[in-house]
Amino acid sequence: SQQGEEDPQALSIQEGENATMNCSYKTSINNLQWYRQNSGRGLVHLILIRSNEREKHSGRLRVTLDTSKKSSSLLITASRAADTASYFCATDRSNQGAQKLVFGQGTRLTINP
Amino acid sequence: SQTIHQWPATLVQPVGSPLSLECTVEGTSNPNLYWYRQAAGRGLQLLFYSVGIGQISSEVPQNLSASRPQDRQFILSSKKLLLSDSGFYLCAWRGYRVREQYFGPGTRLTVT
């Protein structure tokens, strides 16, 4: 079953605004990852945050993780038209051996010029 | 650098026909390999994963099978396709001690 659940399912904002997407999960994790998918393409890894981290930055991306609430958020600052895509969180419970990511249903982000 | 290939990019097959989708990875050795299926507007469902040649783990019972005949080759197959097999199939790989996965461009399968 899908563990990660993103909200909102769809988000439409103006270029230059910030976009925030949330992800909730149900069980303990080793790390949580965010991926982007442009329409009809494969997924691209954006950022990984470990269970002992609370916040991580990468360029215009900011990810937070609250393990007590089992939730994460992805913030994209100063959005651009090229940020239009679907964004997925994926939880990783494995410590060693085979890794199995569990993906959420995704947030479809539209940046309006 | 590492690259991952999938083919074909699109496929239209009649119900009851066989299927073979191929995935190959370049520039790495002994990767973990994964097959996912994505329904329209949905998240990814893990179908199979492999930690080595000939080692296949299935996540959900279904009409599909997977094989890994070579270290960097992963094949998804079916003997007889069902309408419900339609979807977007993604292959991914992960390197040793790396936690993120790298995805191929995907195959759009339509079963008619």
PDB file of C-alpha atoms in Angstrom:
ATOM      1  CA  SER A   1       0.000   0.000   0.000  1.00  0.00           C
ATOM      2  CA  GLN A   2       1.082   3.571  -0.569  1.00  0.00           C
ATOM      3  CA  GLN A   3       2.579   5.001   2.566  1.00  0.00           C
ATOM      4  CA  GLY A   4       3.282   8.548   1.473  1.00  0.00           C
ATOM      5  CA  GLU A   5       0.355  10.826   0.893  1.00  0.00           C
ATOM      6  CA  GLU A   6       0.948  14.234  -0.607  1.00  0.00           C
ATOM      7  CA  ASP A   7      -1.289  17.226  -0.349  1.00  0.00           C
ATOM      8  CA  PRO A   8      -2.523  19.129  -2.090  1.00  0.00           C
ATOM      9  CA  GLN A   9      -3.172  16.854  -5.047  1.00  0.00           C
ATOM     10  CA  ALA A  10      -2.881  19.854  -7.334  1.00  0.00           C
ATOM     11  CA  LEU A  11      -1.464  23.332  -6.853  1.00  0.00           C
ATOM     12  CA  SER A  12      -1.513  26.277  -9.243  1.00  0.00           C
ATOM     13  CA  ILE A  13       0.435  29.460  -8.469  1.00  0.00           C
ATOM     14  CA  GLN A  14       1.909  32.475 -10.224  1.00  0.00           C
ATOM     15  CA  GLU A  15       5.512  32.557 -11.303  1.00  0.00           C
ATOM     16  CA  GLY A  16       7.692  34.015  -8.573  1.00  0.00           C
ATOM     17  CA  GLU A  17       5.507  32.773  -5.729  1.00  0.00           C
ATOM     18  CA  ASN A  18       6.552  30.036  -3.327  1.00  0.00           C
ATOM     19  CA  ALA A  19       5.071  26.541  -3.591  1.00  0.00           C
ATOM     20  CA  THR A  20       4.645  24.267  -0.596  1.00  0.00           C
ATOM     21  CA  MET A  21       3.778  20.595  -0.817  1.00  0.00           C
ATOM     22  CA  ASN A  22       3.228  18.260   2.091  1.00  0.00           C
ATOM     23  CA  CYS A  23       3.718  14.546   2.609  1.00  0.00           C
ATOM     24  CA  SER A  24       2.478  12.328   5.413  1.00  0.00           C
ATOM     25  CA  TYR A  25       3.473   8.760   6.114  1.00  0.00           C
ATOM     26  CA  LYS A  26       2.520   6.047   8.559  1.00  0.00           C
ATOM     27  CA  THR A  27       5.540   4.049   9.728  1.00  0.00           C
ATOM     28  CA  SER A  28       9.078   4.744  10.879  1.00  0.00           C
ATOM     29  CA  ILE A  29      11.545   5.565   8.132  1.00  0.00           C
ATOM     30  CA  ASN A  30      15.260   5.636   7.423  1.00  0.00           C
ATOM     31  CA  ASN A  31      14.959   8.588   5.075  1.00  0.00           C
ATOM     32  CA  LEU A  32      12.446  10.442   2.936  1.00  0.00           C
ATOM     33  CA  GLN A  33      13.065  11.519  -0.630  1.00  0.00           C
ATOM     34  CA  TRP A  34      11.408  13.936  -3.027  1.00  0.00           C
ATOM     35  CA  TYR A  35      11.263  13.368  -6.769  1.00  0.00           C
ATOM     36  CA  ARG A  36      10.006  15.432  -9.694  1.00  0.00           C
ATOM     37  CA  GLN A  37       8.316  14.066 -12.795  1.00  0.00           C
ATOM     38  CA  ASN A  38       7.731  16.100 -15.908  1.00  0.00           C
ATOM     39  CA  SER A  39       4.755  14.965 -17.945  1.00  0.00           C
ATOM     40  CA  GLY A  40       5.378  11.614 -19.617  1.00  0.00           C
ATOM     41  CA  ARG A  41       8.945  11.347 -18.355  1.00  0.00           C
ATOM     42  CA  GLY A  42      10.878   9.434 -15.727  1.00  0.00           C
ATOM     43  CA  LEU A  43      11.340  10.667 -12.180  1.00  0.00           C
ATOM     44  CA  VAL A  44      14.264  12.842 -11.157  1.00  0.00           C
ATOM     45  CA  HIS A  45      15.635  12.751  -7.634  1.00  0.00           C
ATOM     46  CA  LEU A  46      15.548  16.163  -5.938  1.00  0.00           C
ATOM     47  CA  ILE A  47      16.561  15.799  -2.332  1.00  0.00           C
ATOM     48  CA  LEU A  48      16.918  13.249   0.467  1.00  0.00           C
ATOM     49  CA  ILE A  49      16.435  13.950   4.141  1.00  0.00           C
ATOM     50  CA  ARG A  50      17.470  11.416   6.782  1.00  0.00           C
ATOM     51  CA  SER A  51      15.332  10.549   9.765  1.00  0.00           C
ATOM     52  CA  ASN A  52      17.720  12.356  12.116  1.00  0.00           C
ATOM     53  CA  GLU A  53      17.591  15.580  10.098  1.00  0.00           C
ATOM     54  CA  ARG A  54      14.942  18.267  10.465  1.00  0.00           C
ATOM     55  CA  GLU A  55      15.659  20.542   7.533  1.00  0.00           C
ATOM     56  CA  LYS A  56      17.669  20.456   4.345  1.00  0.00           C
ATOM     57  CA  HIS A  57      18.296  22.933   1.546  1.00  0.00           C
ATOM     58  CA  SER A  58      19.295  22.527  -2.074  1.00  0.00           C
ATOM     59  CA  GLY A  59      19.209  25.651  -4.219  1.00  0.00           C
ATOM     60  CA  ARG A  60      15.596  26.891  -4.234  1.00  0.00           C
ATOM     61  CA  LEU A  61      14.387  23.750  -2.478  1.00  0.00           C
ATOM     62  CA  ARG A  62      13.809  23.455   1.233  1.00  0.00           C
ATOM     63  CA  VAL A  63      12.678  20.205   2.813  1.00  0.00           C
ATOM     64  CA  THR A  64      11.582  19.706   6.388  1.00  0.00           C
ATOM     65  CA  LEU A  65      10.926  16.480   8.237  1.00  0.00           C
ATOM     66  CA  ASP A  66       8.951  16.030  11.437  1.00  0.00           C
ATOM     67  CA  THR A  67       9.242  12.401  12.503  1.00  0.00           C
ATOM     68  CA  SER A  68       6.960  12.934  15.508  1.00  0.00           C
ATOM     69  CA  LYS A  69       4.151  13.948  13.149  1.00  0.00           C
ATOM     70  CA  LYS A  70       5.336  11.630  10.375  1.00  0.00           C
ATOM     71  CA  SER A  71       5.254  14.440   7.876  1.00  0.00           C
ATOM     72  CA  SER A  72       7.504  16.299   5.479  1.00  0.00           C
ATOM     73  CA  SER A  73       7.170  19.414   3.384  1.00  0.00           C
ATOM     74  CA  LEU A  74       8.847  20.569   0.197  1.00  0.00           C
ATOM     75  CA  LEU A  75       9.116  24.299  -0.401  1.00  0.00           C
ATOM     76  CA  ILE A  76      10.099  25.685  -3.787  1.00  0.00           C
ATOM     77  CA  THR A  77      10.947  29.353  -3.547  1.00  0.00           C
ATOM     78  CA  ALA A  78      10.677  31.918  -6.347  1.00  0.00           C
ATOM     79  CA  SER A  79       8.917  29.451  -8.629  1.00  0.00           C
ATOM     80  CA  ARG A  80       9.562  29.365 -12.361  1.00  0.00           C
ATOM     81  CA  ALA A  81       7.529  28.041 -15.263  1.00  0.00           C
ATOM     82  CA  ALA A  82      10.064  25.202 -15.569  1.00  0.00           C
ATOM     83  CA  ASP A  83       9.055  23.992 -12.098  1.00  0.00           C
ATOM     84  CA  THR A  84       5.720  22.837 -13.545  1.00  0.00           C
ATOM     85  CA  ALA A  85       5.704  19.085 -12.869  1.00  0.00           C
ATOM     86  CA  SER A  86       4.404  16.433 -10.483  1.00  0.00           C
ATOM     87  CA  TYR A  87       6.239  16.044  -7.208  1.00  0.00           C
ATOM     88  CA  PHE A  88       6.375  12.802  -5.244  1.00  0.00           C
ATOM     89  CA  CYS A  89       7.602  11.941  -1.815  1.00  0.00           C
ATOM     90  CA  ALA A  90       9.026   8.481  -1.230  1.00  0.00           C
ATOM     91  CA  THR A  91       9.757   6.825   2.074  1.00  0.00           C
ATOM     92  CA  ASP A  92      12.647   4.445   2.618  1.00  0.00           C
ATOM     93  CA  ARG A  93      12.424   2.079   5.565  1.00  0.00           C
ATOM     94  CA  SER A  94      15.419  -0.069   4.715  1.00  0.00           C
ATOM     95  CA  ASN A  95      18.718   0.136   6.578  1.00  0.00           C
ATOM     96  CA  GLN A  96      20.669  -2.357   4.527  1.00  0.00           C
ATOM     97  CA  GLY A  97      20.061  -4.864   1.807  1.00  0.00           C
ATOM     98  CA  ALA A  98      17.418  -4.266  -0.807  1.00  0.00           C
ATOM     99  CA  GLN A  99      15.857  -0.834  -0.687  1.00  0.00           C
ATOM    100  CA  LYS A 100      12.171  -0.447  -1.413  1.00  0.00           C
ATOM    101  CA  LEU A 101      10.812   3.052  -1.790  1.00  0.00           C
ATOM    102  CA  VAL A 102       7.124   3.664  -1.200  1.00  0.00           C
ATOM    103  CA  PHE A 103       5.802   6.553  -3.262  1.00  0.00           C
ATOM    104  CA  GLY A 104       2.881   8.821  -2.599  1.00  0.00           C
ATOM    105  CA  GLN A 105       0.292   9.821  -5.172  1.00  0.00           C
ATOM    106  CA  GLY A 106       2.013  13.100  -5.950  1.00  0.00           C
ATOM    107  CA  THR A 107       1.223  16.792  -6.153  1.00  0.00           C
ATOM    108  CA  ARG A 108       0.687  18.270  -9.590  1.00  0.00           C
ATOM    109  CA  LEU A 109       2.230  21.743  -9.583  1.00  0.00           C
ATOM    110  CA  THR A 110       1.419  24.308 -12.261  1.00  0.00           C
ATOM    111  CA  ILE A 111       3.338  27.576 -12.439  1.00  0.00           C
ATOM    112  CA  ASN A 112       1.459  30.243 -14.376  1.00  0.00           C
ATOM    113  CA  PRO A 113       3.558  32.847 -16.197  1.00  0.00           C
TER     114      PRO A 113
ATOM    115  CA  SER B   1      28.650   8.804 -15.961  1.00  0.00           C
ATOM    116  CA  GLN B   2      25.766   6.434 -15.530  1.00  0.00           C
ATOM    117  CA  THR B   3      22.814   6.241 -17.893  1.00  0.00           C
ATOM    118  CA  ILE B   4      19.717   4.112 -17.992  1.00  0.00           C
ATOM    119  CA  HIS B   5      17.852   3.117 -21.129  1.00  0.00           C
ATOM    120  CA  GLN B   6      14.390   1.710 -21.640  1.00  0.00           C
ATOM    121  CA  TRP B   7      12.751   0.507 -24.796  1.00  0.00           C
ATOM    122  CA  PRO B   8      10.457   0.712 -26.461  1.00  0.00           C
ATOM    123  CA  ALA B   9       9.231   4.188 -25.534  1.00  0.00           C
ATOM    124  CA  THR B  10       5.646   3.386 -26.465  1.00  0.00           C
ATOM    125  CA  LEU B  11       3.879   0.137 -27.186  1.00  0.00           C
ATOM    126  CA  VAL B  12       0.340  -0.787 -28.209  1.00  0.00           C
ATOM    127  CA  GLN B  13      -0.450  -4.458 -27.814  1.00  0.00           C
ATOM    128  CA  PRO B  14      -3.663  -6.509 -28.093  1.00  0.00           C
ATOM    129  CA  VAL B  15      -5.049  -8.415 -25.139  1.00  0.00           C
ATOM    130  CA  GLY B  16      -3.518 -11.877 -24.928  1.00  0.00           C
ATOM    131  CA  SER B  17      -0.285 -10.974 -26.673  1.00  0.00           C
ATOM    132  CA  PRO B  18       3.151 -11.372 -25.030  1.00  0.00           C
ATOM    133  CA  LEU B  19       5.236  -8.535 -23.661  1.00  0.00           C
ATOM    134  CA  SER B  20       8.905  -7.840 -23.277  1.00  0.00           C
ATOM    135  CA  LEU B  21      10.236  -4.534 -21.971  1.00  0.00           C
ATOM    136  CA  GLU B  22      13.950  -4.023 -21.586  1.00  0.00           C
ATOM    137  CA  CYS B  23      16.013  -1.846 -19.306  1.00  0.00           C
ATOM    138  CA  THR B  24      19.792  -1.464 -19.375  1.00  0.00           C
ATOM    139  CA  VAL B  25      22.140   0.554 -17.219  1.00  0.00           C
ATOM    140  CA  GLU B  26      25.547   1.836 -18.262  1.00  0.00           C
ATOM    141  CA  GLY B  27      28.462   3.101 -16.248  1.00  0.00           C
ATOM    142  CA  THR B  28      27.948   1.126 -13.065  1.00  0.00           C
ATOM    143  CA  SER B  29      28.216  -2.434 -11.863  1.00  0.00           C
ATOM    144  CA  ASN B  30      26.027  -4.600  -9.648  1.00  0.00           C
ATOM    145  CA  PRO B  31      23.227  -2.054  -9.345  1.00  0.00           C
ATOM    146  CA  ASN B  32      19.957  -2.722  -7.577  1.00  0.00           C
ATOM    147  CA  LEU B  33      17.311  -2.667 -10.298  1.00  0.00           C
ATOM    148  CA  TYR B  34      13.606  -1.911 -10.034  1.00  0.00           C
ATOM    149  CA  TRP B  35      10.454  -2.084 -12.163  1.00  0.00           C
ATOM    150  CA  TYR B  36       7.570   0.256 -11.311  1.00  0.00           C
ATOM    151  CA  ARG B  37       4.170   0.809 -12.875  1.00  0.00           C
ATOM    152  CA  GLN B  38       2.387   4.132 -12.801  1.00  0.00           C
ATOM    153  CA  ALA B  39      -1.308   4.490 -13.557  1.00  0.00           C
ATOM    154  CA  ALA B  40      -2.449   7.797 -15.068  1.00  0.00           C
ATOM    155  CA  GLY B  41      -2.205  10.624 -12.548  1.00  0.00           C
ATOM    156  CA  ARG B  42      -1.065   8.290  -9.798  1.00  0.00           C
ATOM    157  CA  GLY B  43       2.028   7.356  -7.851  1.00  0.00           C
ATOM    158  CA  LEU B  44       4.417   4.521  -8.539  1.00  0.00           C
ATOM    159  CA  GLN B  45       3.760   0.909  -7.632  1.00  0.00           C
ATOM    160  CA  LEU B  46       6.833  -1.264  -7.146  1.00  0.00           C
ATOM    161  CA  LEU B  47       6.504  -4.458  -9.199  1.00  0.00           C
ATOM    162  CA  PHE B  48       9.891  -6.179  -8.992  1.00  0.00           C
ATOM    163  CA  TYR B  49      13.374  -5.548  -7.706  1.00  0.00           C
ATOM    164  CA  SER B  50      16.686  -7.310  -8.122  1.00  0.00           C
ATOM    165  CA  VAL B  51      19.887  -7.169  -6.100  1.00  0.00           C
ATOM    166  CA  GLY B  52      21.896  -9.340  -8.485  1.00  0.00           C
ATOM    167  CA  ILE B  53      21.906 -11.544 -11.575  1.00  0.00           C
ATOM    168  CA  GLY B  54      19.084 -14.063 -11.440  1.00  0.00           C
ATOM    169  CA  GLN B  55      17.761 -12.635  -8.155  1.00  0.00           C
ATOM    170  CA  ILE B  56      14.219 -11.330  -8.538  1.00  0.00           C
ATOM    171  CA  SER B  57      11.786 -10.307  -5.836  1.00  0.00           C
ATOM    172  CA  SER B  58       8.138  -9.736  -6.656  1.00  0.00           C
ATOM    173  CA  GLU B  59       6.132  -7.203  -4.729  1.00  0.00           C
ATOM    174  CA  VAL B  60       2.626  -7.905  -5.958  1.00  0.00           C
ATOM    175  CA  PRO B  61       1.025 -10.961  -7.524  1.00  0.00           C
ATOM    176  CA  GLN B  62       0.198 -10.198 -11.113  1.00  0.00           C
ATOM    177  CA  ASN B  63       0.330 -11.169 -14.707  1.00  0.00           C
ATOM    178  CA  LEU B  64       3.935 -10.045 -15.109  1.00  0.00           C
ATOM    179  CA  SER B  65       7.376 -11.512 -14.504  1.00  0.00           C
ATOM    180  CA  ALA B  66      10.897 -10.125 -14.449  1.00  0.00           C
ATOM    181  CA  SER B  67      14.328 -11.472 -15.246  1.00  0.00           C
ATOM    182  CA  ARG B  68      17.899 -10.258 -14.906  1.00  0.00           C
ATOM    183  CA  PRO B  69      20.016 -12.223 -17.355  1.00  0.00           C
ATOM    184  CA  GLN B  70      22.997  -9.883 -17.085  1.00  0.00           C
ATOM    185  CA  ASP B  71      24.300  -7.556 -14.402  1.00  0.00           C
ATOM    186  CA  ARG B  72      22.956  -4.393 -16.009  1.00  0.00           C
ATOM    187  CA  GLN B  73      19.931  -5.747 -17.860  1.00  0.00           C
ATOM    188  CA  PHE B  74      16.446  -6.034 -16.429  1.00  0.00           C
ATOM    189  CA  ILE B  75      13.517  -7.402 -18.431  1.00  0.00           C
ATOM    190  CA  LEU B  76       9.793  -7.216 -17.719  1.00  0.00           C
ATOM    191  CA  SER B  77       7.668  -9.850 -19.415  1.00  0.00           C
ATOM    192  CA  SER B  78       4.196 -11.241 -19.747  1.00  0.00           C
ATOM    193  CA  LYS B  79       2.934 -14.298 -21.573  1.00  0.00           C
ATOM    194  CA  LYS B  80      -0.567 -12.892 -22.078  1.00  0.00           C
ATOM    195  CA  LEU B  81      -1.390  -9.231 -21.573  1.00  0.00           C
ATOM    196  CA  LEU B  82      -4.551  -8.063 -19.833  1.00  0.00           C
ATOM    197  CA  LEU B  83      -6.292  -4.724 -20.267  1.00  0.00           C
ATOM    198  CA  SER B  84      -5.299  -3.897 -16.700  1.00  0.00           C
ATOM    199  CA  ASP B  85      -1.619  -4.146 -17.648  1.00  0.00           C
ATOM    200  CA  SER B  86      -1.857  -0.788 -19.425  1.00  0.00           C
ATOM    201  CA  GLY B  87       0.244   1.913 -17.817  1.00  0.00           C
ATOM    202  CA  PHE B  88       3.555   3.693 -17.696  1.00  0.00           C
ATOM    203  CA  TYR B  89       6.414   1.351 -16.809  1.00  0.00           C
ATOM    204  CA  LEU B  90       9.520   2.764 -15.234  1.00  0.00           C
ATOM    205  CA  CYS B  91      12.849   1.109 -14.607  1.00  0.00           C
ATOM    206  CA  ALA B  92      15.209   2.461 -11.958  1.00  0.00           C
ATOM    207  CA  TRP B  93      18.613   1.642 -10.527  1.00  0.00           C
ATOM    208  CA  ARG B  94      20.430   2.324  -7.299  1.00  0.00           C
ATOM    209  CA  GLY B  95      24.145   2.118  -6.628  1.00  0.00           C
ATOM    210  CA  TYR B  96      25.985   0.687  -3.666  1.00  0.00           C
ATOM    211  CA  ARG B  97      25.620   2.791  -0.521  1.00  0.00           C
ATOM    212  CA  VAL B  98      23.476   5.278  -2.397  1.00  0.00           C
ATOM    213  CA  ARG B  99      19.926   5.822  -1.209  1.00  0.00           C
ATOM    214  CA  GLU B 100      18.424   7.675  -4.161  1.00  0.00           C
ATOM    215  CA  GLN B 101      17.145   5.907  -7.260  1.00  0.00           C
ATOM    216  CA  TYR B 102      17.695   6.928 -10.864  1.00  0.00           C
ATOM    217  CA  PHE B 103      14.905   6.417 -13.331  1.00  0.00           C
ATOM    218  CA  GLY B 104      14.746   5.620 -17.001  1.00  0.00           C
ATOM    219  CA  PRO B 105      12.510   7.507 -19.443  1.00  0.00           C
ATOM    220  CA  GLY B 106       9.706   4.949 -19.168  1.00  0.00           C
ATOM    221  CA  THR B 107       7.584   2.858 -21.541  1.00  0.00           C
ATOM    222  CA  ARG B 108       3.956   3.768 -22.213  1.00  0.00           C
ATOM    223  CA  LEU B 109       2.043   0.497 -22.678  1.00  0.00           C
ATOM    224  CA  THR B 110      -1.494   0.452 -24.009  1.00  0.00           C
ATOM    225  CA  VAL B 111      -3.289  -2.868 -24.119  1.00  0.00           C
ATOM    226  CA  THR B 112      -6.254  -2.837 -26.496  1.00  0.00           C
TER     227      THR B 112
END
